[in-house]
Amino acid sequence: MGVYLDACATAPPATTVLEAMARAQDEAWANPSSLHGFGLAAAERLERSRMAIARELGCEPSAITFCSGGTEAAQSAILGVTAPLKPGRLVLSAVEHPAVVAAARRLQRQGWELALLPVDRQGRVDLGALELLLEPPTRLVSVIWGQSEVGTLQPIEAIGRRCRAAGVLFHTDAVQVVGHRPIDLAALPVDLFSFTAHKLQGPRGIGALVASSELPFTPLLDGGGQEGGRRGGTEAVALAAGFAAALTLTGQRLAAHRGDPIQPHRDQLLEQLLARPGIELTGSPTERLPHHISLLVSSERGEPLSGRRLVEALWREGFAVSSGTACSRGQASASPVLLAMGVEPQRAASALRISLGPWLTDQDLIGFTAALGRAQRAVAAA
Ligand SMILES: Cc1ncc(COP(=O)(O)O)c(C=O)c1O
């Protein structure tokens, strides 16, 4: 049908993931809260998935709360941990995902003060500004680890250390990072960590929040006390099995290749693209997600082109890419992330994102650079 270069929107489920889900659905379909043998089998399967995920991330299984995805994980992190506190200040980077921004806006309506950490032209947060904002009444800081639109990685260790020293809670949205670098949560100064299965070739509809079971927390969804009382609702055993299979697969890949094996292919493609006229990289050239390319695209005469028109033109060439976040579909306005990085609105609308995954071969990538050249000319002429 075409070549899929939109991994950051979602990734095609791996075969082992589909197999693990089919097995779990067949063998452990019952309600894990039921006290009979069918229920116990389902509960055991769910806990095995939780343990596998905990092993991959270096955390306690009891710290993992399964939920519906990255949006719910991030929102329950922010709203769940602040609910037991009296209103104070929440600090966000200026380049957060809309899921985090929406939770912060809700807190603002409840009397919390919201402060935004500025970023530089590469989208990296200003650690000096963070230091100034860690004074009371700041109670929570939330910084995205790997930015979905521009690929920039934040120095979350340095941020977390500063938060710990100031006694402030720290959440990171790690949706785009998990599966692309080894993670040891035991060694990271992070209190709340959210991620989702479908970006790492797992199923859609499941994500997780990692937070110590000791941390006072008010669930977003109350109900039957599932997930250690942190998230009501009958657990999705088969999705959790697929999630665990996906994370195990990426863990094996990262260990075998000492990093994400897609990175050299990404580097090569990026080099070819940057050699073309009218192409500029956004985000950090070095501190970036290993599978991510984000560009501003102009005509050969230097006029910014519409990212949306370029996506359509590239699809006519057989390549599936994105003009920003898939989540912001329907929004025609310039990306707040690029604006926060100091990109002028007209140029911000020329953004293109190319994100790679292990389903690709070198053969798939051959021809992309030439196709982008033709798309540039077609959109400029329209
Ligand atoms: C950085 C980031 N956070 C959160 C989300 C939301 O995750 P989900 O689609 O699983 O709700 C996304 C999805 O694109 C994302 O890129």
CSV table of C-alpha atoms and ligand atoms in Angstrom, one decimal:
chain,number,residue,atom,x,y,z
A,1,MET,CA,0.0,0.0,0.0
A,2,GLY,CA,2.8,2.4,0.8
A,3,VAL,CA,5.8,2.9,3.1
A,4,TYR,CA,4.8,3.7,6.7
A,5,LEU,CA,7.0,6.5,8.1
A,6,ASP,CA,4.7,7.7,10.9
A,7,ALA,CA,5.8,5.6,13.9
A,8,CYS,CA,5.3,8.6,16.3
A,9,ALA,CA,1.6,8.6,15.5
A,10,THR,CA,1.3,4.8,16.1
A,11,ALA,CA,3.2,1.7,15.1
A,12,PRO,CA,1.9,-1.5,13.4
A,13,PRO,CA,1.5,-4.2,16.0
A,14,ALA,CA,4.3,-6.8,16.0
A,15,THR,CA,3.4,-10.4,15.2
A,16,THR,CA,4.5,-11.6,18.6
A,17,VAL,CA,2.2,-9.0,20.1
A,18,LEU,CA,-0.8,-10.2,18.2
A,19,GLU,CA,0.1,-13.8,19.1
A,20,ALA,CA,0.4,-13.0,22.8
A,21,MET,CA,-2.9,-11.2,22.8
A,22,ALA,CA,-4.7,-14.0,21.0
A,23,ARG,CA,-3.3,-16.5,23.5
A,24,ALA,CA,-4.3,-14.4,26.5
A,25,GLN,CA,-7.8,-13.7,25.1
A,26,ASP,CA,-8.3,-17.5,24.5
A,27,GLU,CA,-6.8,-18.8,27.7
A,28,ALA,CA,-7.3,-15.9,30.2
A,29,TRP,CA,-10.5,-14.3,29.0
A,30,ALA,CA,-12.2,-14.2,32.4
A,31,ASN,CA,-12.6,-11.3,34.9
A,32,PRO,CA,-9.4,-11.2,37.0
A,33,SER,CA,-11.5,-10.2,40.0
A,34,SER,CA,-13.6,-13.4,39.9
A,35,LEU,CA,-12.7,-15.9,42.6
A,36,HIS,CA,-13.1,-19.1,40.6
A,37,GLY,CA,-10.3,-20.8,38.6
A,38,PHE,CA,-11.1,-18.9,35.4
A,39,GLY,CA,-10.7,-15.6,37.2
A,40,LEU,CA,-7.5,-16.7,38.9
A,41,ALA,CA,-6.0,-17.7,35.6
A,42,ALA,CA,-6.9,-14.2,34.2
A,43,ALA,CA,-5.5,-12.5,37.3
A,44,GLU,CA,-2.3,-14.5,37.0
A,45,ARG,CA,-1.9,-13.6,33.3
A,46,LEU,CA,-2.4,-9.9,34.2
A,47,GLU,CA,0.2,-10.0,36.9
A,48,ARG,CA,2.7,-11.8,34.7
A,49,SER,CA,2.3,-9.0,32.2
A,50,ARG,CA,2.8,-6.4,34.9
A,51,MET,CA,6.0,-8.2,36.1
A,52,ALA,CA,7.4,-8.4,32.6
A,53,ILE,CA,6.9,-4.6,32.1
A,54,ALA,CA,8.4,-3.9,35.6
A,55,ARG,CA,11.4,-6.0,34.7
A,56,GLU,CA,12.0,-4.0,31.5
A,57,LEU,CA,11.7,-0.7,33.2
A,58,GLY,CA,13.4,-1.5,36.5
A,59,CYS,CA,10.5,-0.7,38.7
A,60,GLU,CA,8.3,-2.5,41.2
A,61,PRO,CA,5.3,-4.3,39.7
A,62,SER,CA,3.1,-2.7,42.3
A,63,ALA,CA,4.0,0.8,40.9
A,64,ILE,CA,2.4,0.0,37.5
A,65,THR,CA,-1.2,1.1,37.0
A,66,PHE,CA,-2.6,0.0,33.7
A,67,CYS,CA,-5.0,2.4,32.0
A,68,SER,CA,-6.3,3.2,28.5
A,69,GLY,CA,-3.2,4.9,27.0
A,70,GLY,CA,-0.8,7.8,27.2
A,71,THR,CA,-3.5,10.5,27.5
A,72,GLU,CA,-5.1,8.8,30.5
A,73,ALA,CA,-1.7,7.9,32.1
A,74,ALA,CA,-0.5,11.5,31.9
A,75,GLN,CA,-3.8,13.0,33.0
A,76,SER,CA,-4.1,10.6,35.9
A,77,ALA,CA,-0.5,11.3,36.9
A,78,ILE,CA,-1.1,15.1,37.1
A,79,LEU,CA,-4.7,15.1,38.4
A,80,GLY,CA,-4.3,12.0,40.7
A,81,VAL,CA,-1.2,13.2,42.5
A,82,THR,CA,-2.4,16.8,43.0
A,83,ALA,CA,-6.0,15.9,44.1
A,84,PRO,CA,-4.9,15.2,47.7
A,85,LEU,CA,-2.8,18.4,47.9
A,86,LYS,CA,-3.9,22.0,48.5
A,87,PRO,CA,-3.6,24.1,45.4
A,88,GLY,CA,-0.1,25.4,44.6
A,89,ARG,CA,2.0,25.9,41.5
A,90,LEU,CA,2.3,23.4,38.6
A,91,VAL,CA,5.3,23.9,36.3
A,92,LEU,CA,5.2,22.5,32.7
A,93,SER,CA,7.6,22.8,29.9
A,94,ALA,CA,6.4,25.0,27.0
A,95,VAL,CA,6.5,22.0,24.7
A,96,GLU,CA,4.1,19.5,26.4
A,97,HIS,CA,1.7,17.2,24.6
A,98,PRO,CA,-1.9,18.5,24.6
A,99,ALA,CA,-2.9,15.7,27.1
A,100,VAL,CA,-0.7,17.2,29.7
A,101,VAL,CA,-1.7,20.8,28.9
A,102,ALA,CA,-5.4,19.9,29.2
A,103,ALA,CA,-4.8,18.4,32.7
A,104,ALA,CA,-2.9,21.5,33.7
A,105,ARG,CA,-5.7,23.8,32.5
A,106,ARG,CA,-8.2,21.8,34.6
A,107,LEU,CA,-6.0,22.3,37.7
A,108,GLN,CA,-5.8,26.0,36.8
A,109,ARG,CA,-9.6,26.1,36.9
A,110,GLN,CA,-9.4,24.6,40.4
A,111,GLY,CA,-7.2,27.4,41.7
A,112,TRP,CA,-3.7,26.1,40.8
A,113,GLU,CA,-1.1,28.5,39.4
A,114,LEU,CA,0.5,27.4,36.1
A,115,ALA,CA,4.0,28.3,35.1
A,116,LEU,CA,5.6,27.5,31.8
A,117,LEU,CA,9.3,26.7,31.5
A,118,PRO,CA,10.7,28.4,28.4
A,119,VAL,CA,12.7,26.4,25.8
A,120,ASP,CA,15.5,27.3,23.4
A,121,ARG,CA,15.3,27.1,19.6
A,122,GLN,CA,16.0,23.4,19.8
A,123,GLY,CA,13.2,22.9,22.2
A,124,ARG,CA,15.4,22.2,25.3
A,125,VAL,CA,14.1,23.5,28.6
A,126,ASP,CA,16.0,26.2,30.5
A,127,LEU,CA,17.3,24.6,33.7
A,128,GLY,CA,18.1,28.0,35.1
A,129,ALA,CA,14.4,29.0,34.8
A,130,LEU,CA,13.5,25.7,36.4
A,131,GLU,CA,15.7,26.5,39.5
A,132,LEU,CA,13.8,29.8,39.9
A,133,LEU,CA,10.4,28.0,39.7
A,134,LEU,CA,11.2,25.3,42.3
A,135,GLU,CA,10.4,27.7,45.2
A,136,PRO,CA,7.1,27.2,47.1
A,137,PRO,CA,4.2,27.0,46.2
A,138,THR,CA,5.5,24.7,43.4
A,139,ARG,CA,4.3,21.1,44.1
A,140,LEU,CA,4.6,19.4,40.7
A,141,VAL,CA,6.8,19.7,37.6
A,142,SER,CA,5.8,17.9,34.3
A,143,VAL,CA,8.3,17.7,31.4
A,144,ILE,CA,7.9,15.6,28.3
A,145,TRP,CA,11.0,13.3,27.8
A,146,GLY,CA,10.9,12.9,24.1
A,147,GLN,CA,9.0,15.6,22.2
A,148,SER,CA,6.7,14.1,19.7
A,149,GLU,CA,6.7,16.9,17.1
A,150,VAL,CA,10.3,17.9,17.1
A,151,GLY,CA,12.1,14.8,18.6
A,152,THR,CA,14.0,16.8,21.3
A,153,LEU,CA,15.0,14.8,24.4
A,154,GLN,CA,14.9,16.7,27.7
A,155,PRO,CA,17.5,16.3,30.4
A,156,ILE,CA,15.1,14.5,32.7
A,157,GLU,CA,17.8,13.3,35.1
A,158,ALA,CA,19.0,16.8,35.7
A,159,ILE,CA,15.4,18.1,36.0
A,160,GLY,CA,14.4,15.2,38.4
A,161,ARG,CA,17.5,15.8,40.6
A,162,ARG,CA,16.6,19.4,41.0
A,163,CYS,CA,12.9,18.5,41.8
A,164,ARG,CA,14.0,16.0,44.4
A,165,ALA,CA,16.3,18.5,46.0
A,166,ALA,CA,13.5,21.0,46.3
A,167,GLY,CA,11.0,18.3,47.5
A,168,VAL,CA,8.8,18.8,44.4
A,169,LEU,CA,7.1,15.9,42.6
A,170,PHE,CA,8.2,15.2,39.0
A,171,HIS,CA,6.2,13.7,36.2
A,172,THR,CA,7.6,12.8,32.7
A,173,ASP,CA,5.5,11.9,29.7
A,174,ALA,CA,7.7,9.2,28.2
A,175,VAL,CA,5.3,8.1,25.5
A,176,GLN,CA,7.7,8.6,22.6
A,177,VAL,CA,10.8,7.4,24.5
A,178,VAL,CA,9.9,3.9,25.8
A,179,GLY,CA,11.0,1.2,23.4
A,180,HIS,CA,13.7,3.5,21.9
A,181,ARG,CA,16.3,3.5,24.7
A,182,PRO,CA,17.0,1.4,27.7
A,183,ILE,CA,15.2,2.7,30.8
A,184,ASP,CA,16.0,2.0,34.5
A,185,LEU,CA,13.5,3.7,36.6
A,186,ALA,CA,15.3,2.6,39.8
A,187,ALA,CA,18.1,5.0,38.8
A,188,LEU,CA,15.9,7.9,37.5
A,189,PRO,CA,14.7,10.7,39.9
A,190,VAL,CA,11.2,10.5,38.5
A,191,ASP,CA,8.0,10.2,40.7
A,192,LEU,CA,5.4,9.7,37.9
A,193,PHE,CA,6.2,8.1,34.5
A,194,SER,CA,3.5,7.7,31.8
A,195,PHE,CA,3.7,5.8,28.6
A,196,THR,CA,1.5,3.8,26.1
A,197,ALA,CA,1.7,0.5,24.2
A,198,HIS,CA,0.7,1.5,20.7
A,199,LYS,CA,3.9,3.6,20.0
A,200,LEU,CA,6.1,0.5,20.5
A,201,GLN,CA,4.1,-1.9,18.3
A,202,GLY,CA,1.8,-2.9,21.1
A,203,PRO,CA,-2.0,-2.7,21.0
A,204,ARG,CA,-4.0,0.5,21.1
A,205,GLY,CA,-6.1,1.1,24.2
A,206,ILE,CA,-3.6,0.4,26.9
A,207,GLY,CA,-1.0,2.5,28.6
A,208,ALA,CA,0.5,2.7,32.1
A,209,LEU,CA,1.4,5.1,34.8
A,210,VAL,CA,4.4,4.2,37.0
A,211,ALA,CA,4.3,5.7,40.5
A,212,SER,CA,5.2,4.2,43.8
A,213,SER,CA,2.3,2.6,45.5
A,214,GLU,CA,3.2,4.7,48.6
A,215,LEU,CA,2.5,8.0,46.8
A,216,PRO,CA,-0.9,9.5,47.9
A,217,PHE,CA,-3.1,9.4,44.8
A,218,THR,CA,-6.7,9.9,44.0
A,219,PRO,CA,-7.9,7.9,41.0
A,220,LEU,CA,-9.4,9.5,38.0
A,221,LEU,CA,-11.8,6.6,37.6
A,222,ASP,CA,-13.2,5.1,40.7
A,223,GLY,CA,-14.9,1.8,40.7
A,224,GLY,CA,-14.3,-1.7,41.8
A,225,GLY,CA,-10.9,-1.0,43.4
A,226,GLN,CA,-8.9,-2.6,40.5
A,227,GLU,CA,-5.3,-1.7,39.9
A,228,GLY,CA,-4.5,-1.3,43.6
A,229,GLY,CA,-7.4,1.1,43.9
A,230,ARG,CA,-5.8,3.5,41.4
A,231,ARG,CA,-8.1,2.8,38.4
A,232,GLY,CA,-11.5,1.3,38.4
A,233,GLY,CA,-12.8,-1.0,35.6
A,234,THR,CA,-12.4,-4.6,34.6
A,235,GLU,CA,-8.8,-5.0,33.5
A,236,ALA,CA,-7.9,-5.6,29.8
A,237,VAL,CA,-5.9,-8.8,30.3
A,238,ALA,CA,-5.2,-9.5,26.6
A,239,LEU,CA,-4.1,-5.9,25.9
A,240,ALA,CA,-1.8,-6.1,28.9
A,241,ALA,CA,-0.3,-9.3,27.5
A,242,GLY,CA,0.3,-7.5,24.2
A,243,PHE,CA,1.8,-4.5,26.0
A,244,ALA,CA,4.2,-6.8,27.8
A,245,ALA,CA,5.1,-8.7,24.6
A,246,ALA,CA,5.8,-5.4,22.8
A,247,LEU,CA,8.0,-4.0,25.6
A,248,THR,CA,9.9,-7.3,25.9
A,249,LEU,CA,10.5,-7.3,22.2
A,250,THR,CA,11.9,-3.8,22.2
A,251,GLY,CA,14.0,-4.6,25.3
A,252,GLN,CA,15.6,-7.5,23.4
A,253,ARG,CA,16.2,-5.3,20.3
A,254,LEU,CA,17.8,-2.6,22.4
A,255,ALA,CA,20.1,-5.0,24.2
A,256,ALA,CA,21.1,-6.8,21.0
A,257,HIS,CA,22.0,-3.6,19.2
A,258,ARG,CA,23.1,-1.5,22.2
A,259,GLY,CA,20.5,1.1,21.3
A,260,ASP,CA,17.8,1.5,18.7
A,261,PRO,CA,18.9,-0.2,15.5
A,262,ILE,CA,16.9,2.2,13.4
A,263,GLN,CA,19.2,5.2,14.4
A,264,PRO,CA,21.9,4.7,11.6
A,265,HIS,CA,19.1,4.5,9.0
A,266,ARG,CA,17.6,7.6,10.4
A,267,ASP,CA,21.0,9.4,10.4
A,268,GLN,CA,21.6,8.4,6.8
A,269,LEU,CA,18.1,9.6,5.6
A,270,LEU,CA,18.5,12.8,7.5
A,271,GLU,CA,21.8,13.5,5.9
A,272,GLN,CA,20.3,13.0,2.5
A,273,LEU,CA,17.3,15.2,3.3
A,274,LEU,CA,19.4,18.1,4.7
A,275,ALA,CA,21.4,18.1,1.5
A,276,ARG,CA,18.3,19.2,-0.4
A,277,PRO,CA,17.4,22.9,-0.9
A,278,GLY,CA,14.6,24.2,1.3
A,279,ILE,CA,15.0,21.6,4.2
A,280,GLU,CA,15.7,22.6,7.7
A,281,LEU,CA,15.8,20.3,10.8
A,282,THR,CA,13.8,21.3,13.8
A,283,GLY,CA,14.6,20.2,17.4
A,284,SER,CA,18.0,19.2,18.6
A,285,PRO,CA,20.4,17.5,16.1
A,286,THR,CA,22.0,15.5,18.9
A,287,GLU,CA,19.7,15.2,21.9
A,288,ARG,CA,16.8,13.6,19.9
A,289,LEU,CA,14.7,10.5,19.6
A,290,PRO,CA,16.6,8.0,17.5
A,291,HIS,CA,13.8,7.3,15.1
A,292,HIS,CA,12.6,10.8,14.6
A,293,ILE,CA,13.1,13.4,11.8
A,294,SER,CA,11.3,16.8,11.9
A,295,LEU,CA,11.7,19.4,9.2
A,296,LEU,CA,10.6,22.8,8.0
A,297,VAL,CA,10.1,22.6,4.3
A,298,SER,CA,10.3,25.5,1.8
A,299,SER,CA,10.1,25.7,-1.9
A,300,GLU,CA,13.5,25.8,-3.7
A,301,ARG,CA,13.0,29.6,-3.8
A,302,GLY,CA,12.7,29.7,0.0
A,303,GLU,CA,8.9,30.1,0.4
A,304,PRO,CA,7.5,28.0,3.3
A,305,LEU,CA,5.2,25.2,2.0
A,306,SER,CA,2.1,23.8,3.7
A,307,GLY,CA,3.0,20.8,5.7
A,308,ARG,CA,-0.4,19.3,5.2
A,309,ARG,CA,-0.2,19.7,1.4
A,310,LEU,CA,3.3,18.0,1.6
A,311,VAL,CA,1.8,15.1,3.5
A,312,GLU,CA,-0.8,14.6,0.8
A,313,ALA,CA,1.7,14.9,-2.0
A,314,LEU,CA,4.1,12.4,-0.3
A,315,TRP,CA,1.2,10.0,0.1
A,316,ARG,CA,0.6,10.2,-3.7
A,317,GLU,CA,4.3,9.1,-3.9
A,318,GLY,CA,3.6,6.2,-1.6
A,319,PHE,CA,5.0,7.5,1.7
A,320,ALA,CA,3.0,8.0,4.9
A,321,VAL,CA,4.4,10.8,7.0
A,322,SER,CA,2.8,13.5,9.2
A,323,SER,CA,2.7,17.3,9.4
A,324,GLY,CA,2.8,17.5,13.2
A,325,THR,CA,1.1,15.3,15.8
A,326,ALA,CA,-1.5,12.9,14.6
A,327,CYS,CA,-3.4,13.9,17.8
A,328,SER,CA,-3.8,17.4,16.5
A,329,ARG,CA,-5.6,16.4,13.4
A,330,GLY,CA,-8.2,19.0,12.3
A,331,GLN,CA,-6.2,21.9,13.8
A,332,ALA,CA,-5.0,24.1,11.1
A,333,SER,CA,-3.3,26.6,13.3
A,334,ALA,CA,0.5,26.7,13.8
A,335,SER,CA,2.0,24.3,16.3
A,336,PRO,CA,2.3,25.8,19.8
A,337,VAL,CA,5.5,23.7,20.2
A,338,LEU,CA,7.2,25.3,17.2
A,339,LEU,CA,6.0,28.7,18.3
A,340,ALA,CA,7.4,28.2,21.8
A,341,MET,CA,10.7,27.4,20.1
A,342,GLY,CA,10.7,30.8,18.3
A,343,VAL,CA,9.6,29.6,14.9
A,344,GLU,CA,7.6,32.2,13.0
A,345,PRO,CA,3.9,31.1,12.5
A,346,GLN,CA,4.1,30.9,8.7
A,347,ARG,CA,7.2,28.7,8.8
A,348,ALA,CA,5.7,26.6,11.6
A,349,ALA,CA,2.9,25.5,9.2
A,350,SER,CA,5.6,24.0,7.0
A,351,ALA,CA,6.4,21.2,9.5
A,352,LEU,CA,6.9,17.6,8.4
A,353,ARG,CA,7.6,14.6,10.6
A,354,ILE,CA,9.1,11.4,9.4
A,355,SER,CA,9.4,8.7,12.1
A,356,LEU,CA,10.8,5.2,11.5
A,357,GLY,CA,10.4,1.8,13.0
A,358,PRO,CA,11.8,-1.8,12.8
A,359,TRP,CA,9.3,-2.8,10.0
A,360,LEU,CA,11.3,-0.8,7.5
A,361,THR,CA,14.1,-2.0,5.2
A,362,ASP,CA,16.7,0.1,3.5
A,363,GLN,CA,14.8,-0.6,0.3
A,364,ASP,CA,11.7,1.1,1.8
A,365,LEU,CA,13.7,4.3,2.4
A,366,ILE,CA,15.3,4.5,-1.0
A,367,GLY,CA,13.5,7.0,-3.0
A,368,PHE,CA,12.1,9.0,-0.1
A,369,THR,CA,14.5,12.0,-0.6
A,370,ALA,CA,13.7,12.2,-4.4
A,371,ALA,CA,9.9,11.9,-3.6
A,372,LEU,CA,10.2,14.8,-1.1
A,373,GLY,CA,11.8,16.9,-3.9
A,374,ARG,CA,8.9,16.1,-6.2
A,375,ALA,CA,6.4,16.9,-3.4
A,376,GLN,CA,8.1,20.2,-2.8
A,377,ARG,CA,7.9,21.2,-6.5
A,378,ALA,CA,4.2,20.0,-6.7
A,379,VAL,CA,3.1,21.9,-3.7
A,380,ALA,CA,5.0,25.0,-4.7
A,381,ALA,CA,3.4,24.9,-8.1
A,382,ALA,CA,-0.2,24.4,-6.8
B,1,LIG,C1,4.2,12.6,23.8
B,1,LIG,C2,2.8,12.1,23.8
B,1,LIG,N1,2.1,12.0,25.0
B,1,LIG,C3,0.9,11.5,25.0
B,1,LIG,C4,0.3,10.9,23.9
B,1,LIG,C5,-1.0,10.3,24.0
B,1,LIG,O1,-1.0,8.9,24.0
B,1,LIG,P1,-2.2,8.0,23.6
B,1,LIG,O2,-2.4,8.2,22.2
B,1,LIG,O3,-1.8,6.6,24.0
B,1,LIG,O4,-3.4,8.5,24.4
B,1,LIG,C6,1.0,11.0,22.7
B,1,LIG,C7,0.4,10.5,21.4
B,1,LIG,O5,0.7,10.8,20.4
B,1,LIG,C8,2.3,11.5,22.7
B,1,LIG,O6,3.0,11.6,21.5
